[in-house]
Short mmCIF file of C-alpha atoms in Angstrom, two decimals:
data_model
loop_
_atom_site.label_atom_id
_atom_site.label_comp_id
_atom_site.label_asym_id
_atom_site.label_seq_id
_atom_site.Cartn_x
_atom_site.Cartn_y
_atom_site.Cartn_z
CA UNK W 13 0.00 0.00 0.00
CA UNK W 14 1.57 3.17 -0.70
CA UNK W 15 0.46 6.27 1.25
CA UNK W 16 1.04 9.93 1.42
CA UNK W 17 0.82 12.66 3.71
CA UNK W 18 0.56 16.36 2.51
CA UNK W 19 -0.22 20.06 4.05
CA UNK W 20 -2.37 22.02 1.69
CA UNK W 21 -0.35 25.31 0.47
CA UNK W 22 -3.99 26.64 0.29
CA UNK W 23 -5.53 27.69 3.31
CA UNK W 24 -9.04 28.90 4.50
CA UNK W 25 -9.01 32.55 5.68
CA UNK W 26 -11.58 33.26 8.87
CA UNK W 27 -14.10 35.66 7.83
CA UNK W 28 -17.15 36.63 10.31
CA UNK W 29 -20.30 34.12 9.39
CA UNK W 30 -18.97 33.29 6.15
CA UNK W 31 -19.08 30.23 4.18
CA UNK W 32 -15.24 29.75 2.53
CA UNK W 33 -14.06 26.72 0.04
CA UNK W 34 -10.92 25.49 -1.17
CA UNK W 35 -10.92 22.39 -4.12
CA UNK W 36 -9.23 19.41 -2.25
CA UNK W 37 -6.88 17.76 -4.53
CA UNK W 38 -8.75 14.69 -6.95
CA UNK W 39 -5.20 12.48 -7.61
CA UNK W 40 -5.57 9.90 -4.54
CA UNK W 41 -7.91 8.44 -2.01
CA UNK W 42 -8.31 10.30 1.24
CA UNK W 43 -8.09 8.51 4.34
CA UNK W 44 -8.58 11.03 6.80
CA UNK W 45 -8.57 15.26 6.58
CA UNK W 46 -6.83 17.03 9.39
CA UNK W 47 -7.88 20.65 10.19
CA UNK W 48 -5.73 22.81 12.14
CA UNK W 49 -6.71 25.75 12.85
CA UNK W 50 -5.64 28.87 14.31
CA UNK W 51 -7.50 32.28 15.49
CA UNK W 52 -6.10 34.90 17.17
CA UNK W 53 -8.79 36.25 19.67
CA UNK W 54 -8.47 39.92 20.78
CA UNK W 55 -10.33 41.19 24.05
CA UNK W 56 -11.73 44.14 25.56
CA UNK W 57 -9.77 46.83 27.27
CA UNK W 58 -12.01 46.59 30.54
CA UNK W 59 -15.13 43.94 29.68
CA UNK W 60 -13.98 40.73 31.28
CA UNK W 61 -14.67 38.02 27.97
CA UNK W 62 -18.01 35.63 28.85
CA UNK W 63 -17.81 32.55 26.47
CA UNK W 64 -20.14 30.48 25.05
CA UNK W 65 -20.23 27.02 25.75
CA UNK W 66 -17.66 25.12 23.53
CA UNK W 67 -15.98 28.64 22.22
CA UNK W 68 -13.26 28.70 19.59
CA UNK W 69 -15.37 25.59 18.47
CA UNK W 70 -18.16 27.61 17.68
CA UNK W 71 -16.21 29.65 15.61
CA UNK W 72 -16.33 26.38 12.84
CA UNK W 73 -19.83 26.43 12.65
CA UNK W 74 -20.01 23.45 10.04
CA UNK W 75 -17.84 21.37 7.99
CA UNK W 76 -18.66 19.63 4.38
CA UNK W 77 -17.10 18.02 1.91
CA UNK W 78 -18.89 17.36 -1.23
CA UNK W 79 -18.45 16.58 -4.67
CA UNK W 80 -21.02 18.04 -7.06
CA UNK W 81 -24.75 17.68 -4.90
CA UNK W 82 -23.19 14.77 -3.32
CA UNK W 83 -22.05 15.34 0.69
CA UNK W 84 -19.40 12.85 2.30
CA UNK W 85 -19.40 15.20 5.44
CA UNK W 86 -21.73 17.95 6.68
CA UNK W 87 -22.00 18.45 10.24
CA UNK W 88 -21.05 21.35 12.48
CA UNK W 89 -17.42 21.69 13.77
CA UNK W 90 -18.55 21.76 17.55
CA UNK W 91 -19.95 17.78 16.98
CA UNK W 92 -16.95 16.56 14.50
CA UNK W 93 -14.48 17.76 17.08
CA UNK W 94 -16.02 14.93 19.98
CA UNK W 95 -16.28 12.39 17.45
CA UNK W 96 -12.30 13.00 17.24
CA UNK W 97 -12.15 13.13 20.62
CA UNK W 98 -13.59 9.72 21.52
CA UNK W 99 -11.72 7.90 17.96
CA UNK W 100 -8.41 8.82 18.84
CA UNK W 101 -6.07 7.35 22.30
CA UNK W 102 -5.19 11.38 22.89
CA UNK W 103 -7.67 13.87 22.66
CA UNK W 104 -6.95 16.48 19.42
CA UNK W 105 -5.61 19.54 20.71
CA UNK W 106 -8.11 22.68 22.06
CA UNK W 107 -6.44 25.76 23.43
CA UNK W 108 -7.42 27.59 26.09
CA UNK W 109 -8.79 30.90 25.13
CA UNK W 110 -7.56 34.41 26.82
CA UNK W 111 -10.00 35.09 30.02
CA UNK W 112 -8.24 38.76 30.69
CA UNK W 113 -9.18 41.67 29.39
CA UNK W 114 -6.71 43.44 26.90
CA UNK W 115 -5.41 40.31 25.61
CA UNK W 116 -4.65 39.16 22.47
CA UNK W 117 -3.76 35.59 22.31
CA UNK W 118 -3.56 32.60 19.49
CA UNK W 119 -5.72 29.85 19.99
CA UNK W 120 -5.55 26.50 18.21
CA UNK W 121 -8.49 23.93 17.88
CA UNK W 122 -7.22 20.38 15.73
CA UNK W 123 -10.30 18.67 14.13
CA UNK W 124 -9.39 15.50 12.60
CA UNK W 125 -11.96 13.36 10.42
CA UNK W 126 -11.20 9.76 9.83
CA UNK W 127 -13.29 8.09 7.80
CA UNK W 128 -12.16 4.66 8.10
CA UNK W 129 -12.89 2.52 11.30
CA UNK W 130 -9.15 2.17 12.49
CA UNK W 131 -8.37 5.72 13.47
CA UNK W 132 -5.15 4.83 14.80
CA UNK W 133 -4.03 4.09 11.40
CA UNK W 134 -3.84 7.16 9.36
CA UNK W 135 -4.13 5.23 6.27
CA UNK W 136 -6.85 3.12 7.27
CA UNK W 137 -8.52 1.67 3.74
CA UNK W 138 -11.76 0.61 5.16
CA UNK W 139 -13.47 4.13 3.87
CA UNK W 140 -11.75 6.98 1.96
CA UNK W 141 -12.58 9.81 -0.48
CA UNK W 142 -12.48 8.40 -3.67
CA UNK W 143 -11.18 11.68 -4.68
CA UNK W 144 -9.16 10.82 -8.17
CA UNK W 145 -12.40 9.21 -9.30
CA UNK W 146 -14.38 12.88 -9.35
CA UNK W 147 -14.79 15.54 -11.63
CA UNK W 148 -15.35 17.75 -8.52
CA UNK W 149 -14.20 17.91 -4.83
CA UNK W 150 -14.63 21.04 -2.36
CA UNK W 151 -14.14 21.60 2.14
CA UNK W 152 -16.04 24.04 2.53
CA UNK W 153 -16.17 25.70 6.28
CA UNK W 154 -18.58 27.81 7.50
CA UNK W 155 -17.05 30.34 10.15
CA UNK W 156 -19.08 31.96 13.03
CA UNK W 157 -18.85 35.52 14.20
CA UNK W 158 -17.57 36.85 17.64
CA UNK W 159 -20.91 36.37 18.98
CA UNK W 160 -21.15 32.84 18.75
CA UNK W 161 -17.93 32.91 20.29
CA UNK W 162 -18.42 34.85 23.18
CA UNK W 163 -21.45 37.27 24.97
CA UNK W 164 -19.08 40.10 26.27
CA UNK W 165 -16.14 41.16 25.90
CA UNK W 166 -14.14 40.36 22.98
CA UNK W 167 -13.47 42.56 20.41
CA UNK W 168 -11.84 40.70 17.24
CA UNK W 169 -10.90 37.49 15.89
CA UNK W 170 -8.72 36.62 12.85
CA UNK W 171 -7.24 33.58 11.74
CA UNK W 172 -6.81 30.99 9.13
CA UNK W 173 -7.57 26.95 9.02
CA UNK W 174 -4.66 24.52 7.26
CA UNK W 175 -5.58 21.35 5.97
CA UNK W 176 -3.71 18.18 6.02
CA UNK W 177 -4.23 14.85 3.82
CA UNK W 178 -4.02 11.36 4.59
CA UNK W 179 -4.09 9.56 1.28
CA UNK W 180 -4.06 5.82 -0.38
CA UNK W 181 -2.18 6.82 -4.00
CA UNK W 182 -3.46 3.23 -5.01
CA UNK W 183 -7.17 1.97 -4.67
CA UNK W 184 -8.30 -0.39 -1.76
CA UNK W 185 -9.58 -3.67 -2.58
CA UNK W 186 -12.75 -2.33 -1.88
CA UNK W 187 -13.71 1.02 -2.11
CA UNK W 188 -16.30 2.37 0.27
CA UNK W 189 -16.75 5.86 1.33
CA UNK W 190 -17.83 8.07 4.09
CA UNK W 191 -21.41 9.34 4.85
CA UNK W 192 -21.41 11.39 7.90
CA UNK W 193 -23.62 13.74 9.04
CA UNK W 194 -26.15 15.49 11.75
CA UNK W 195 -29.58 14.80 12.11
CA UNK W 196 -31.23 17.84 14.67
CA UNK W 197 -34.52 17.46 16.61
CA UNK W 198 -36.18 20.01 19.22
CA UNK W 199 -36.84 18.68 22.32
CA UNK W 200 -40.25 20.32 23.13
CA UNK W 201 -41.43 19.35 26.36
CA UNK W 202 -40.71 16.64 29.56
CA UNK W 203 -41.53 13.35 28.19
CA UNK W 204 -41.80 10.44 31.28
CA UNK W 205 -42.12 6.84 30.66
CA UNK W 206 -39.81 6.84 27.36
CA UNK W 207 -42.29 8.95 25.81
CA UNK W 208 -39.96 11.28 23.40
CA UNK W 209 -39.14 9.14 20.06
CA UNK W 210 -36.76 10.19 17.07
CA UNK W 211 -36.50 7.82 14.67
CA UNK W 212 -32.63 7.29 13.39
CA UNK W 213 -31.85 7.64 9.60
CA UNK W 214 -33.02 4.47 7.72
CA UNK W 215 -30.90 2.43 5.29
CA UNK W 216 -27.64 3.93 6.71
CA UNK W 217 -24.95 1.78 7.85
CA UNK W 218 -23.06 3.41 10.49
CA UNK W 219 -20.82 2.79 13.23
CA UNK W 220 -21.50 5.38 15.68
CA UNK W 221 -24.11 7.58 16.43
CA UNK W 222 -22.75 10.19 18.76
CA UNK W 223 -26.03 11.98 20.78
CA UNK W 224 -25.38 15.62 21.93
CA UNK W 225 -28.08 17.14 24.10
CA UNK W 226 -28.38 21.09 24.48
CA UNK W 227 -30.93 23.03 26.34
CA UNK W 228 -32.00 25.08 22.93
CA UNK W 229 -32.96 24.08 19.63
CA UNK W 230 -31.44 23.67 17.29
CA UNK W 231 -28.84 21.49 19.42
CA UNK W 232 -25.61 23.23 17.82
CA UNK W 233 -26.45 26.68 19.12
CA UNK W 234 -27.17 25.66 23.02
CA UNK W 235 -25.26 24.49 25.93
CA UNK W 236 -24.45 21.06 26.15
CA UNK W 237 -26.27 19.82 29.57
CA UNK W 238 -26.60 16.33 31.33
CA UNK W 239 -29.91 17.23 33.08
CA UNK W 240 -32.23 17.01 29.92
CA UNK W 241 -32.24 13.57 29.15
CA UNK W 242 -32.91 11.02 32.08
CA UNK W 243 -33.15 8.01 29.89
CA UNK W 244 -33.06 5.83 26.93
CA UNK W 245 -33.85 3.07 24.69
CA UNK W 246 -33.23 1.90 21.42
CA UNK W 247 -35.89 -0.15 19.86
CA UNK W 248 -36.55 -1.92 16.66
CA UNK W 249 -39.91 -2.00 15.96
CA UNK W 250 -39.81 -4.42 13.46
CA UNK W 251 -40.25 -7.17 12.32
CA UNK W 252 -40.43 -7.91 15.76
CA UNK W 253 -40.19 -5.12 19.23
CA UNK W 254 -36.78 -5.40 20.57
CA UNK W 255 -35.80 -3.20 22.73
CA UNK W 256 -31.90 -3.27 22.01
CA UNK W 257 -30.41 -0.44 24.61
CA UNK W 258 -32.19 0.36 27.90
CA UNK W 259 -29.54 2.95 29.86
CA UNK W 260 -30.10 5.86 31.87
CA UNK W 261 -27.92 8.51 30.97
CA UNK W 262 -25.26 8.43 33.51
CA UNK W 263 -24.78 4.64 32.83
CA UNK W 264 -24.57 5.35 29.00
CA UNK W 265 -21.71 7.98 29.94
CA UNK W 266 -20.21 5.78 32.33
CA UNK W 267 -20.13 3.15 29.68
CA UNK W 268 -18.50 5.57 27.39
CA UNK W 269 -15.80 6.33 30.06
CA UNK W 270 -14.78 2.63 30.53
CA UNK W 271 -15.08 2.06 26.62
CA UNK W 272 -13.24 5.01 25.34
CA UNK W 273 -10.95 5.59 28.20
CA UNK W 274 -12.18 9.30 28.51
CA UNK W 275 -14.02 11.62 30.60
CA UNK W 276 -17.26 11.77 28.64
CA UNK W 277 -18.27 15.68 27.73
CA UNK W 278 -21.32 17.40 29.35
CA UNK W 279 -24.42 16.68 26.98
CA UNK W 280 -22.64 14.12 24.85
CA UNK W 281 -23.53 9.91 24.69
CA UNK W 282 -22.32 7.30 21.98
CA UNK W 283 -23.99 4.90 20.58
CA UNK W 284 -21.51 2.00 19.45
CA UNK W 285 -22.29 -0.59 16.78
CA UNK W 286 -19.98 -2.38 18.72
CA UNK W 287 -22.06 -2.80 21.94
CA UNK W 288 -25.19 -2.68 20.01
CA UNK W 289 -24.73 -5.75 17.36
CA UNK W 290 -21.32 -6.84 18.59
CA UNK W 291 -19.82 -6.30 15.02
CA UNK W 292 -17.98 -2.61 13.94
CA UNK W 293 -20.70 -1.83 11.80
CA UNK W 294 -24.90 -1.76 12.06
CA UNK W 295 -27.37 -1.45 9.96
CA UNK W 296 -30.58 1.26 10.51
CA UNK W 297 -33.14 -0.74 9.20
CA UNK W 298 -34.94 -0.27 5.64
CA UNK W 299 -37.80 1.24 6.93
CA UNK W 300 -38.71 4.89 8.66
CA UNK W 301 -38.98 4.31 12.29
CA UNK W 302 -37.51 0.84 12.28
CA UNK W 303 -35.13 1.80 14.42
CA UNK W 304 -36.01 4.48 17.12
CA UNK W 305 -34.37 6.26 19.99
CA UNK W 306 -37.20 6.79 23.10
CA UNK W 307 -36.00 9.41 25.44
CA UNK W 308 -37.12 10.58 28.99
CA UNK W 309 -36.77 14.11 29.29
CA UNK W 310 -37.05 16.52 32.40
CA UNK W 311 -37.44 19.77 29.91
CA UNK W 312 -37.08 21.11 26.83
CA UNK W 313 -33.72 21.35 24.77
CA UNK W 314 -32.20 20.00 21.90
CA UNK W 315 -30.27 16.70 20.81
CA UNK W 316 -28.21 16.09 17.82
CA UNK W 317 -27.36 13.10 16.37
CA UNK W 318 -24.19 12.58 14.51
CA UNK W 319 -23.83 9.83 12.37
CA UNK W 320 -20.09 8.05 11.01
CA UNK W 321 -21.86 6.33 8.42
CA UNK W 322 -20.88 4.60 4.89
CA UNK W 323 -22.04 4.52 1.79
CA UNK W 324 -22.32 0.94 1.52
#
């Protein structure tokens, strides 16, 4: 197998709630996409800086990759930085960000996407970016402004976003690639007894779904909180009622802990094909609602599914 790692001479310049694209390179088959960025966050003279929950990570409001209409990856920055965090043995790097006033201070976020389900091989050929086989390939990032980053007291951010290839110059045996992305719903009310259902994405093969659970909707824009959700199931509902995962929250997270060897986030669960079906991959069923996700909730909020699928 012969394999290739290059930094992109191009990079993406931050620009306040803007949506900025470079064309990804279309002569190998990408393995995983490193993006390291870099802002340089400039405070108020006197107004101590409040931050929003997650901050320089709001400031990469949404990653995709796409090739003509067709999206390998679309799903916000904040979400594709924990799925990194839980793939890889060390967590990707997250600056702090400057808490005094009159400060100006670089701050670098890392947000690595592997497609593949061996992220500890950077080269991993179970999914890639079929790239040379495309008449088209774009990363696009959409940035957020200063108030997504922060409620008081910063004044200006700059900064720029290098990208980093992984690559296969040769085909795999078998050439699968990546389908990940969010699916958002509001969280409207409590719900006892189970009584809150969102049905996952049918005919998807996946082998995560990571939940995040805010207290606004949509999920992406709120604060990630443990006190929403109570409980959970997953269920098929057909052929035949199984109900697959029964957890309450803090034993899903304390699952995740042992599993992953992490501290799990605030407002953030993973479902594992793994513990689920006992094999790296699952699949969602053919049907809507074959496959559902019944919550207990103590309020309203949001929750965000992110799915590492394939496009099998």
């Amino acid at each position: 197998m012969i394999t290739r790692t290059r930094t992109l001479t191009e990079k993406i310049t931050f620009e306040d709630n803007k949506t900025k694209a470079i064309n990804l390179p279309r002569d190998a088959y990408i393995s995983r996409i490193d993006l390291i960025a870099k802002f340089t966050i400039k405070t108020n003279a006197s107004t101590t800086p409040v931050y929003n929950d997650d901050d320089v990570l709001r400031l990469i409001k949404n990653i995709r990759i796409v090739s003509g209409s067709t999206p390998f990856v679309d799903a916000p920055g904040r979400w594709l930085y924990y799925k990194a965090y839980y793939e890889f043995p060390k967590e990707p790097r997250k600056d702090s960000v400057p808490t005094e006033t009159n400060k100006t201070q670089d701050v670098y976020v890392v947000i690595p996407i592997h497609f593949g389900v061996a992220p500890n091989n950077k080269y991993d050929p179970t999914c890639v970016l079929a790239a040379r086989e495309k008449s088209s390939l774009y990363l696009e990032v959409l940035f957020g402004g200063i108030d997504d980053l922060a409620s008081a007291g910063v004044d200006d951010v700059s900064g720029e976003i290098e990208v980093t290839l992984h690559e296969l110059l040769k085909a795999p045996r078998r050439i699968i690639e990546p389908e990940i992305f969010i699916a958002d719903k509001a969280i409207d009310a409590a719900y006892s007894g189970y009584g809150f259902t969102v049905n996952l994405q049918h005919d998807k093969t996946v082998r995560r779904v990571f939940m995040f659970v805010t207290d606004s909707s949509p999920a992406v824009d709120g604060t990630k909180s443990d006190d929403i959700v109570s409980a959970f199931k997953l269920v098929q509902t057909t052929p035949q009622l199984v109900e697959v995962l029964v957890q309450s929250w803090v034993a899903e997270k304390e699952d995740d802990r042992m599993r992953y060897n992490k501290a799990p986030p605030t407002g953030v669960a993973v479902i594992d094909a793994e513990e689920i079906v006992g094999r790296i991959l699952m699949y969602t069923g053919k049907r809507e609602g074959q496959l559902q996700l019944q919550m207990t909730t103590t309020g309203s909020g949001g929750l965000s599914l992110l799915y590492h699928g394939f496009k099998i």
